[in-house]
Amino acid sequence: MNATQEKLREEFDAYVAKDKKIEPKDWMPDGYRKTLIRQISQHAHSEVVGMLPEGNWITRAPSLQRKVILLAKVQDEAGHGLYLYSAAETLGVDRADLIDDLLSGKAKYSSIFNYPSLTWADMGAIGWLVDGSAIMNQVPLCRCSYGPYARAMTRVCREESFHQRQGYSIMMELMKGTKDQIDMAQDALNRWWWPSLMMFGPSDKNSTHSSQNMKWNIKRFSNDELRQRMVDMTVPQAELIGLKIPDPDLKWNEDTGHYDFGEIDWVEFNNVLSGNGPCNNERLEARNKAHDDGAWVREAALAYAEKKKTKE
Ligand code: FAQ
């Protein structure tokens, strides 16, 4: 780093430390740009791939009202993906390249979407736990130092909050139902609990990006801090409706004022991240098919834009 760059870097660090926002045309260190492109694009891919487990249930929702709500939720997720790709593009990358990386399997997206949605109760568990974890992680991102990402998160979090409530409402309704419905809700919780806690990422000691990204005010809390908050918030919600968290080590700790909980299966987490989760192949196949099927739309849009430009 030469003297000018060093000075710019010092000014940047001081500016960020004052909790000021960085905007697209401002100078930023290469590492800051790189980590934001990485995180925002992975986040965008997660929203887009995240439509698949729920999209699977739109035609089978148990009532017209539930169908309309689920449809709106999945549509919101598509919208979140679009804001996020736009936010990533402000950092100088091309959306088409980001999407190519997703389709080829090079880019990561959240581990959670590599699990199957087997019953209607999974729609409840996804809203309650997956959107619940997403909000826990994303509310602090509304204060992220990068302006376009922070602003996108403000809107996304409002919508996620509705998603979380609709999920919990499905669980509440099932828990008031027949024994089969109660069993179905418990089974969904049993399958989604641990993968939801994995959404927060590796433990702090194994998190490669946390320390620098916290200094840059991209991340405000560590992976383990947010995971603990999720457990503390969710256990009473489960108890209220008669669900049992599938963790024999879960225990309220008077001294810390938090729940102690069991160890996450990190072997499973790493397996899912390296492409070997239950649905990794299925998810990538579905996204590739959607991309290929949509080729004519992209061609038509480009032809229309060309025609308009020629006329002008
Ligand atoms: N899955 O050093 P860290 C949603 C990767 S949106 C896959 O701790 P960082 C809405 C990580 O990327 C859900 N990969 O990383 C919805 C890194 O890999 P790299 C998505 C994971 O960035 C609901 C490596 O491990 N949310 O759910 C995961 O500081 C319902 C080392 O990890 C976001 O993306 C994982 N779970 O912290 C949609 C929020 N965890 O890049 C539909 C924004 C870690 O070096 C239905 N992202 N990795 O190759 C973040 O806050 C952060 O990126 C974390 C990870 C917290 C995910």
Coordinates of C-alpha atoms and ligand atoms in Angstrom, one line a residue:
M1 CA 0.0 0.0 0.0
N2 CA 1.5 3.4 -1.0
A3 CA 1.3 6.5 1.2
T4 CA -1.8 7.9 -0.6
Q5 CA -3.6 4.7 -0.2
E6 CA -2.6 4.4 3.4
K7 CA -4.0 7.9 4.1
L8 CA -7.2 7.1 2.2
R9 CA -7.5 3.9 4.2
E10 CA -7.0 5.8 7.5
E11 CA -9.6 8.3 6.6
F12 CA -12.0 5.6 5.5
D13 CA -11.6 3.7 8.8
A14 CA -12.1 6.9 10.8
Y15 CA -15.2 7.8 8.8
V16 CA -16.8 4.3 9.3
A17 CA -15.9 4.4 13.0
K18 CA -18.1 7.5 13.3
D19 CA -21.0 5.4 12.0
K20 CA -21.2 7.3 8.7
K21 CA -22.5 5.6 5.5
I22 CA -20.3 4.8 2.6
E23 CA -22.0 5.4 -0.8
P24 CA -21.1 3.8 -4.2
K25 CA -19.0 6.6 -5.5
D26 CA -16.9 7.0 -2.3
W27 CA -13.4 5.6 -2.1
M28 CA -13.3 2.2 -0.3
P29 CA -10.6 -0.4 0.3
D30 CA -10.6 -3.3 -2.2
G31 CA -11.3 -5.7 0.7
Y32 CA -14.4 -3.8 1.8
R33 CA -15.7 -3.8 -1.8
K34 CA -14.9 -7.5 -2.2
T35 CA -16.5 -8.7 1.1
L36 CA -19.7 -6.7 0.4
I37 CA -20.0 -8.1 -3.1
R38 CA -19.5 -11.6 -1.6
Q39 CA -22.1 -11.1 1.2
I40 CA -24.7 -9.2 -0.8
S41 CA -24.6 -11.6 -3.7
Q42 CA -24.8 -14.6 -1.4
H43 CA -27.7 -13.0 0.3
A44 CA -29.4 -12.3 -3.1
H45 CA -28.9 -15.9 -4.2
S46 CA -30.4 -17.1 -0.9
E47 CA -33.5 -15.1 -1.5
V48 CA -33.9 -16.5 -5.0
V49 CA -33.1 -20.1 -4.1
G50 CA -35.2 -19.6 -0.9
M51 CA -38.3 -19.4 -3.1
L52 CA -38.0 -23.0 -4.0
P53 CA -38.9 -24.9 -0.7
E54 CA -42.1 -22.7 -0.3
G55 CA -43.0 -22.5 -4.0
N56 CA -43.3 -26.2 -3.7
W57 CA -46.4 -25.8 -1.5
I58 CA -48.3 -22.9 -3.2
T59 CA -50.6 -25.3 -5.2
R60 CA -51.2 -27.4 -2.1
A61 CA -51.9 -24.8 0.5
P62 CA -54.9 -25.9 2.6
S63 CA -57.2 -22.9 1.9
L64 CA -57.5 -20.0 -0.5
Q65 CA -56.4 -17.5 2.2
R66 CA -53.2 -19.5 3.0
K67 CA -52.5 -19.8 -0.7
V68 CA -52.7 -16.1 -1.2
I69 CA -50.5 -15.4 1.8
L70 CA -47.9 -17.9 0.7
L71 CA -47.9 -16.6 -2.9
A72 CA -47.3 -13.0 -1.6
K73 CA -44.5 -14.2 0.7
V74 CA -42.7 -16.0 -2.1
Q75 CA -43.1 -13.0 -4.4
D76 CA -41.6 -10.8 -1.7
E77 CA -38.5 -13.1 -1.7
A78 CA -38.1 -12.6 -5.4
G79 CA -38.3 -8.8 -4.8
H80 CA -35.6 -9.1 -2.0
G81 CA -33.4 -10.9 -4.5
L82 CA -33.8 -8.1 -7.0
Y83 CA -33.0 -5.3 -4.5
L84 CA -30.0 -7.2 -3.4
Y85 CA -28.6 -7.8 -6.9
S86 CA -29.1 -4.1 -7.5
A87 CA -27.2 -3.2 -4.3
A88 CA -24.4 -5.5 -5.4
E89 CA -24.3 -3.9 -8.8
T90 CA -23.6 -0.5 -7.2
L91 CA -20.2 -2.0 -6.2
G92 CA -19.3 -2.4 -9.9
V93 CA -20.2 -6.0 -10.6
D94 CA -22.4 -7.3 -13.3
R95 CA -25.6 -9.1 -12.2
A96 CA -25.3 -11.6 -15.1
D97 CA -21.9 -12.7 -13.8
L98 CA -23.2 -13.1 -10.2
I99 CA -26.1 -15.3 -11.5
D100 CA -23.7 -17.4 -13.6
D101 CA -21.7 -18.1 -10.4
L102 CA -24.9 -19.2 -8.7
L103 CA -25.9 -21.4 -11.6
S104 CA -22.5 -23.1 -12.0
G105 CA -22.5 -23.9 -8.3
K106 CA -19.5 -21.6 -7.6
A107 CA -21.3 -19.1 -5.4
K108 CA -22.7 -19.9 -2.0
Y109 CA -26.3 -19.3 -0.8
S110 CA -27.7 -20.0 2.6
S111 CA -27.4 -23.6 3.8
I112 CA -31.0 -23.6 5.0
F113 CA -32.5 -23.9 1.5
N114 CA -30.8 -27.2 0.9
Y115 CA -33.4 -29.0 3.1
P116 CA -36.7 -30.4 1.8
S117 CA -40.1 -29.1 2.6
L118 CA -42.0 -32.3 3.2
T119 CA -45.4 -31.2 4.8
W120 CA -47.6 -28.2 5.1
A121 CA -46.2 -27.7 8.6
D122 CA -42.9 -26.9 7.0
M123 CA -44.4 -23.7 5.7
G124 CA -45.1 -22.8 9.3
A125 CA -41.6 -23.8 10.5
I126 CA -39.9 -21.9 7.6
G127 CA -41.7 -18.7 8.3
W128 CA -41.3 -18.9 12.0
L129 CA -37.7 -20.2 12.2
V130 CA -36.1 -19.4 8.9
D131 CA -37.6 -15.9 8.5
G132 CA -37.2 -15.5 12.3
S133 CA -33.4 -16.2 12.0
A134 CA -33.2 -14.0 8.9
I135 CA -34.7 -11.0 10.7
M136 CA -32.4 -11.5 13.7
N137 CA -29.5 -11.4 11.4
Q138 CA -30.8 -8.6 9.1
V139 CA -32.1 -6.0 11.5
P140 CA -28.5 -5.1 12.5
L141 CA -27.7 -5.0 8.8
C142 CA -30.1 -2.0 8.5
R143 CA -27.2 -0.1 10.2
C144 CA -24.6 -1.6 7.9
S145 CA -22.0 1.0 6.8
Y146 CA -22.7 0.5 3.1
G147 CA -25.7 2.8 2.3
P148 CA -27.4 0.8 -0.5
Y149 CA -27.3 -2.5 1.5
A150 CA -28.5 -0.8 4.7
R151 CA -31.4 0.8 2.8
A152 CA -32.4 -2.4 1.1
M153 CA -32.4 -4.2 4.4
T154 CA -34.8 -1.7 6.0
R155 CA -37.5 -2.6 3.5
V156 CA -36.6 -6.3 3.5
C157 CA -36.9 -6.5 7.3
R158 CA -40.4 -5.0 7.3
E159 CA -41.5 -7.7 4.9
E160 CA -39.6 -10.5 6.8
S161 CA -41.5 -9.5 9.9
F162 CA -44.8 -10.3 8.2
H163 CA -43.3 -13.6 7.0
Q164 CA -42.3 -14.6 10.4
R165 CA -45.7 -14.0 11.8
Q166 CA -47.5 -15.9 9.1
G167 CA -45.2 -18.9 9.9
Y168 CA -45.9 -18.7 13.6
S169 CA -49.6 -18.4 12.8
I170 CA -49.6 -21.6 10.8
M171 CA -47.8 -23.4 13.7
M172 CA -50.4 -22.0 16.2
E173 CA -53.3 -23.2 14.1
L174 CA -51.8 -26.7 13.7
M175 CA -51.2 -26.9 17.5
K176 CA -54.9 -26.2 18.1
G177 CA -55.8 -29.1 15.7
T178 CA -56.0 -32.9 15.7
K179 CA -53.2 -35.2 17.0
D180 CA -52.0 -35.7 13.4
Q181 CA -51.7 -31.9 13.0
I182 CA -49.9 -31.5 16.3
D183 CA -47.5 -34.3 15.3
M184 CA -46.9 -32.7 11.9
A185 CA -46.0 -29.4 13.5
Q186 CA -43.6 -31.0 16.0
D187 CA -42.0 -33.0 13.2
A188 CA -41.4 -29.8 11.2
L189 CA -39.8 -28.2 14.2
N190 CA -37.6 -31.2 14.8
R191 CA -36.3 -31.1 11.2
W192 CA -35.9 -27.3 10.9
W193 CA -34.6 -26.3 14.3
W194 CA -30.9 -27.2 13.9
P195 CA -30.6 -26.1 10.2
S196 CA -32.1 -22.7 11.3
L197 CA -29.4 -22.2 13.9
M198 CA -26.8 -23.1 11.3
M199 CA -28.0 -20.1 9.2
F200 CA -26.0 -17.8 11.5
G201 CA -22.8 -19.3 10.2
P202 CA -19.8 -21.0 11.8
S203 CA -19.0 -20.5 15.4
D204 CA -17.2 -17.2 16.2
K205 CA -13.8 -19.0 16.5
N206 CA -14.2 -20.4 12.9
S207 CA -15.7 -17.3 11.3
T208 CA -13.2 -16.0 8.8
H209 CA -14.9 -12.6 8.0
S210 CA -16.4 -11.5 11.3
S211 CA -13.5 -9.7 12.9
Q212 CA -12.8 -7.4 9.9
N213 CA -16.4 -7.0 9.0
M214 CA -17.3 -5.9 12.5
K215 CA -14.5 -3.3 12.4
W216 CA -16.0 -2.0 9.1
N217 CA -19.5 -1.9 10.7
I218 CA -20.9 -4.3 8.1
K219 CA -21.6 -6.8 10.8
R220 CA -22.7 -5.4 14.2
F221 CA -23.0 -8.7 16.2
S222 CA -21.1 -12.0 15.9
N223 CA -22.6 -15.2 14.5
D224 CA -22.8 -16.7 18.0
E225 CA -24.4 -13.6 19.6
L226 CA -27.2 -13.6 17.0
R227 CA -27.7 -17.4 17.3
Q228 CA -28.0 -17.0 21.1
R229 CA -30.6 -14.2 20.6
M230 CA -32.6 -16.5 18.3
V231 CA -32.6 -19.3 20.8
D232 CA -33.6 -17.0 23.6
M233 CA -36.5 -15.5 21.6
T234 CA -37.8 -18.8 20.1
V235 CA -37.9 -21.1 23.1
P236 CA -40.7 -19.3 24.9
Q237 CA -42.6 -19.0 21.6
A238 CA -42.4 -22.8 21.2
E239 CA -43.4 -23.4 24.8
L240 CA -46.4 -21.1 24.5
I241 CA -48.0 -23.3 21.9
G242 CA -46.9 -26.6 23.3
L243 CA -44.0 -27.5 21.0
K244 CA -40.8 -29.1 22.3
I245 CA -37.4 -27.9 21.1
P246 CA -35.5 -31.0 19.9
D247 CA -32.5 -30.4 22.1
P248 CA -31.9 -32.4 25.3
D249 CA -29.2 -30.0 26.4
L250 CA -31.5 -26.9 26.2
K251 CA -31.7 -25.3 29.7
W252 CA -32.4 -21.9 31.1
N253 CA -29.2 -20.5 32.8
E254 CA -30.0 -18.3 35.7
D255 CA -26.5 -17.0 35.9
T256 CA -26.1 -15.8 32.3
G257 CA -29.8 -15.0 31.7
H258 CA -29.7 -17.0 28.5
Y259 CA -30.6 -20.5 27.4
D260 CA -27.7 -23.0 27.2
F261 CA -28.1 -25.2 24.2
G262 CA -26.5 -28.2 22.5
E263 CA -23.7 -28.3 20.0
I264 CA -24.5 -27.8 16.4
D265 CA -23.6 -30.7 14.0
W266 CA -20.8 -28.8 12.2
V267 CA -20.0 -31.8 10.0
E268 CA -23.5 -31.6 8.6
F269 CA -23.1 -27.8 8.1
N270 CA -19.9 -28.2 6.2
N271 CA -21.3 -31.0 4.1
V272 CA -24.2 -28.8 3.1
L273 CA -21.8 -25.9 2.3
S274 CA -19.7 -28.1 0.1
G275 CA -22.7 -29.1 -2.0
N276 CA -23.7 -32.4 -0.3
G277 CA -26.8 -31.4 1.5
P278 CA -30.1 -33.2 0.9
C279 CA -31.3 -30.8 -1.9
N280 CA -28.2 -29.0 -3.2
N281 CA -28.4 -30.7 -6.6
E282 CA -32.2 -30.3 -6.9
R283 CA -32.0 -26.6 -6.1
L284 CA -29.3 -25.9 -8.7
E285 CA -31.2 -27.9 -11.3
A286 CA -34.4 -25.9 -10.6
R287 CA -32.5 -22.5 -10.9
N288 CA -30.8 -23.6 -14.1
K289 CA -34.1 -24.8 -15.6
A290 CA -35.8 -21.5 -14.7
H291 CA -32.9 -19.6 -16.2
D292 CA -33.0 -21.6 -19.4
D293 CA -36.8 -21.3 -19.7
G294 CA -36.5 -17.6 -19.2
A295 CA -34.0 -17.0 -22.0
W296 CA -36.7 -15.8 -24.4
V297 CA -37.8 -13.1 -21.9
R298 CA -34.3 -11.8 -21.7
E299 CA -33.9 -11.8 -25.4
A300 CA -37.3 -10.1 -25.9
A301 CA -36.4 -7.4 -23.3
L302 CA -33.0 -6.7 -25.0
A303 CA -34.6 -6.6 -28.5
Y304 CA -37.2 -4.1 -27.2
A305 CA -34.5 -2.0 -25.6
E306 CA -32.5 -2.0 -28.8
K307 CA -35.6 -1.0 -30.8
K308 CA -36.4 1.8 -28.5
K309 CA -32.8 3.1 -28.6
T310 CA -32.8 3.1 -32.5
K311 CA -36.1 5.0 -32.5
E312 CA -34.7 7.6 -30.1
Ligands
FAQ1 N1 -24.9 -20.9 4.5 O1 -16.8 -15.9 8.1 P1 -18.3 -16.3 8.1 C1 -33.4 -15.6 4.2 C2 -20.2 -19.1 4.7 S1 -31.9 -14.9 3.7 C3 -24.0 -20.9 3.6 O2 -19.0 -16.3 9.4 P2 -19.9 -14.0 7.2 C4 -34.7 -14.9 3.7 C5 -19.8 -17.6 4.5 O3 -20.5 -17.1 3.4 C6 -30.7 -15.9 4.3 N2 -22.8 -20.3 3.7 O4 -19.1 -15.4 7.0 C7 -35.6 -16.0 3.4 C8 -18.3 -17.8 4.3 O5 -18.0 -18.3 3.0 P3 -17.1 -17.5 1.9 C9 -29.4 -15.5 4.0 C10 -22.5 -19.8 4.9 O6 -20.2 -13.6 5.8 C11 -36.4 -16.7 4.3 C12 -17.9 -18.9 5.3 O7 -19.1 -19.6 5.5 N3 -29.0 -14.3 4.8 O8 -33.3 -16.5 4.9 C13 -23.4 -19.8 6.0 O9 -19.1 -13.1 8.0 C14 -37.2 -17.7 4.0 C15 -17.4 -18.3 6.6 O10 -18.4 -17.7 7.4 C16 -27.9 -13.6 4.5 O11 -27.2 -13.9 3.5 C17 -24.7 -20.4 5.7 N4 -25.6 -20.5 6.7 O12 -21.2 -14.5 8.0 C18 -35.8 -16.3 2.0 C19 -27.7 -12.4 5.4 N5 -22.9 -19.2 7.1 O13 -17.9 -16.4 1.4 C20 -36.7 -17.3 1.7 C21 -26.5 -11.7 5.1 C22 -21.6 -18.9 6.7 O14 -15.8 -17.1 2.6 C23 -37.4 -18.0 2.7 N6 -25.3 -12.5 5.3 N7 -21.4 -19.2 5.4 O15 -16.8 -18.5 0.9 C24 -24.6 -12.5 6.6 O16 -25.1 -11.9 7.5 C25 -23.4 -13.3 6.7 O17 -22.9 -13.5 5.4 C26 -23.5 -14.6 7.4 C27 -22.1 -15.3 7.4 C28 -23.9 -14.4 8.8 C29 -24.5 -15.6 6.7

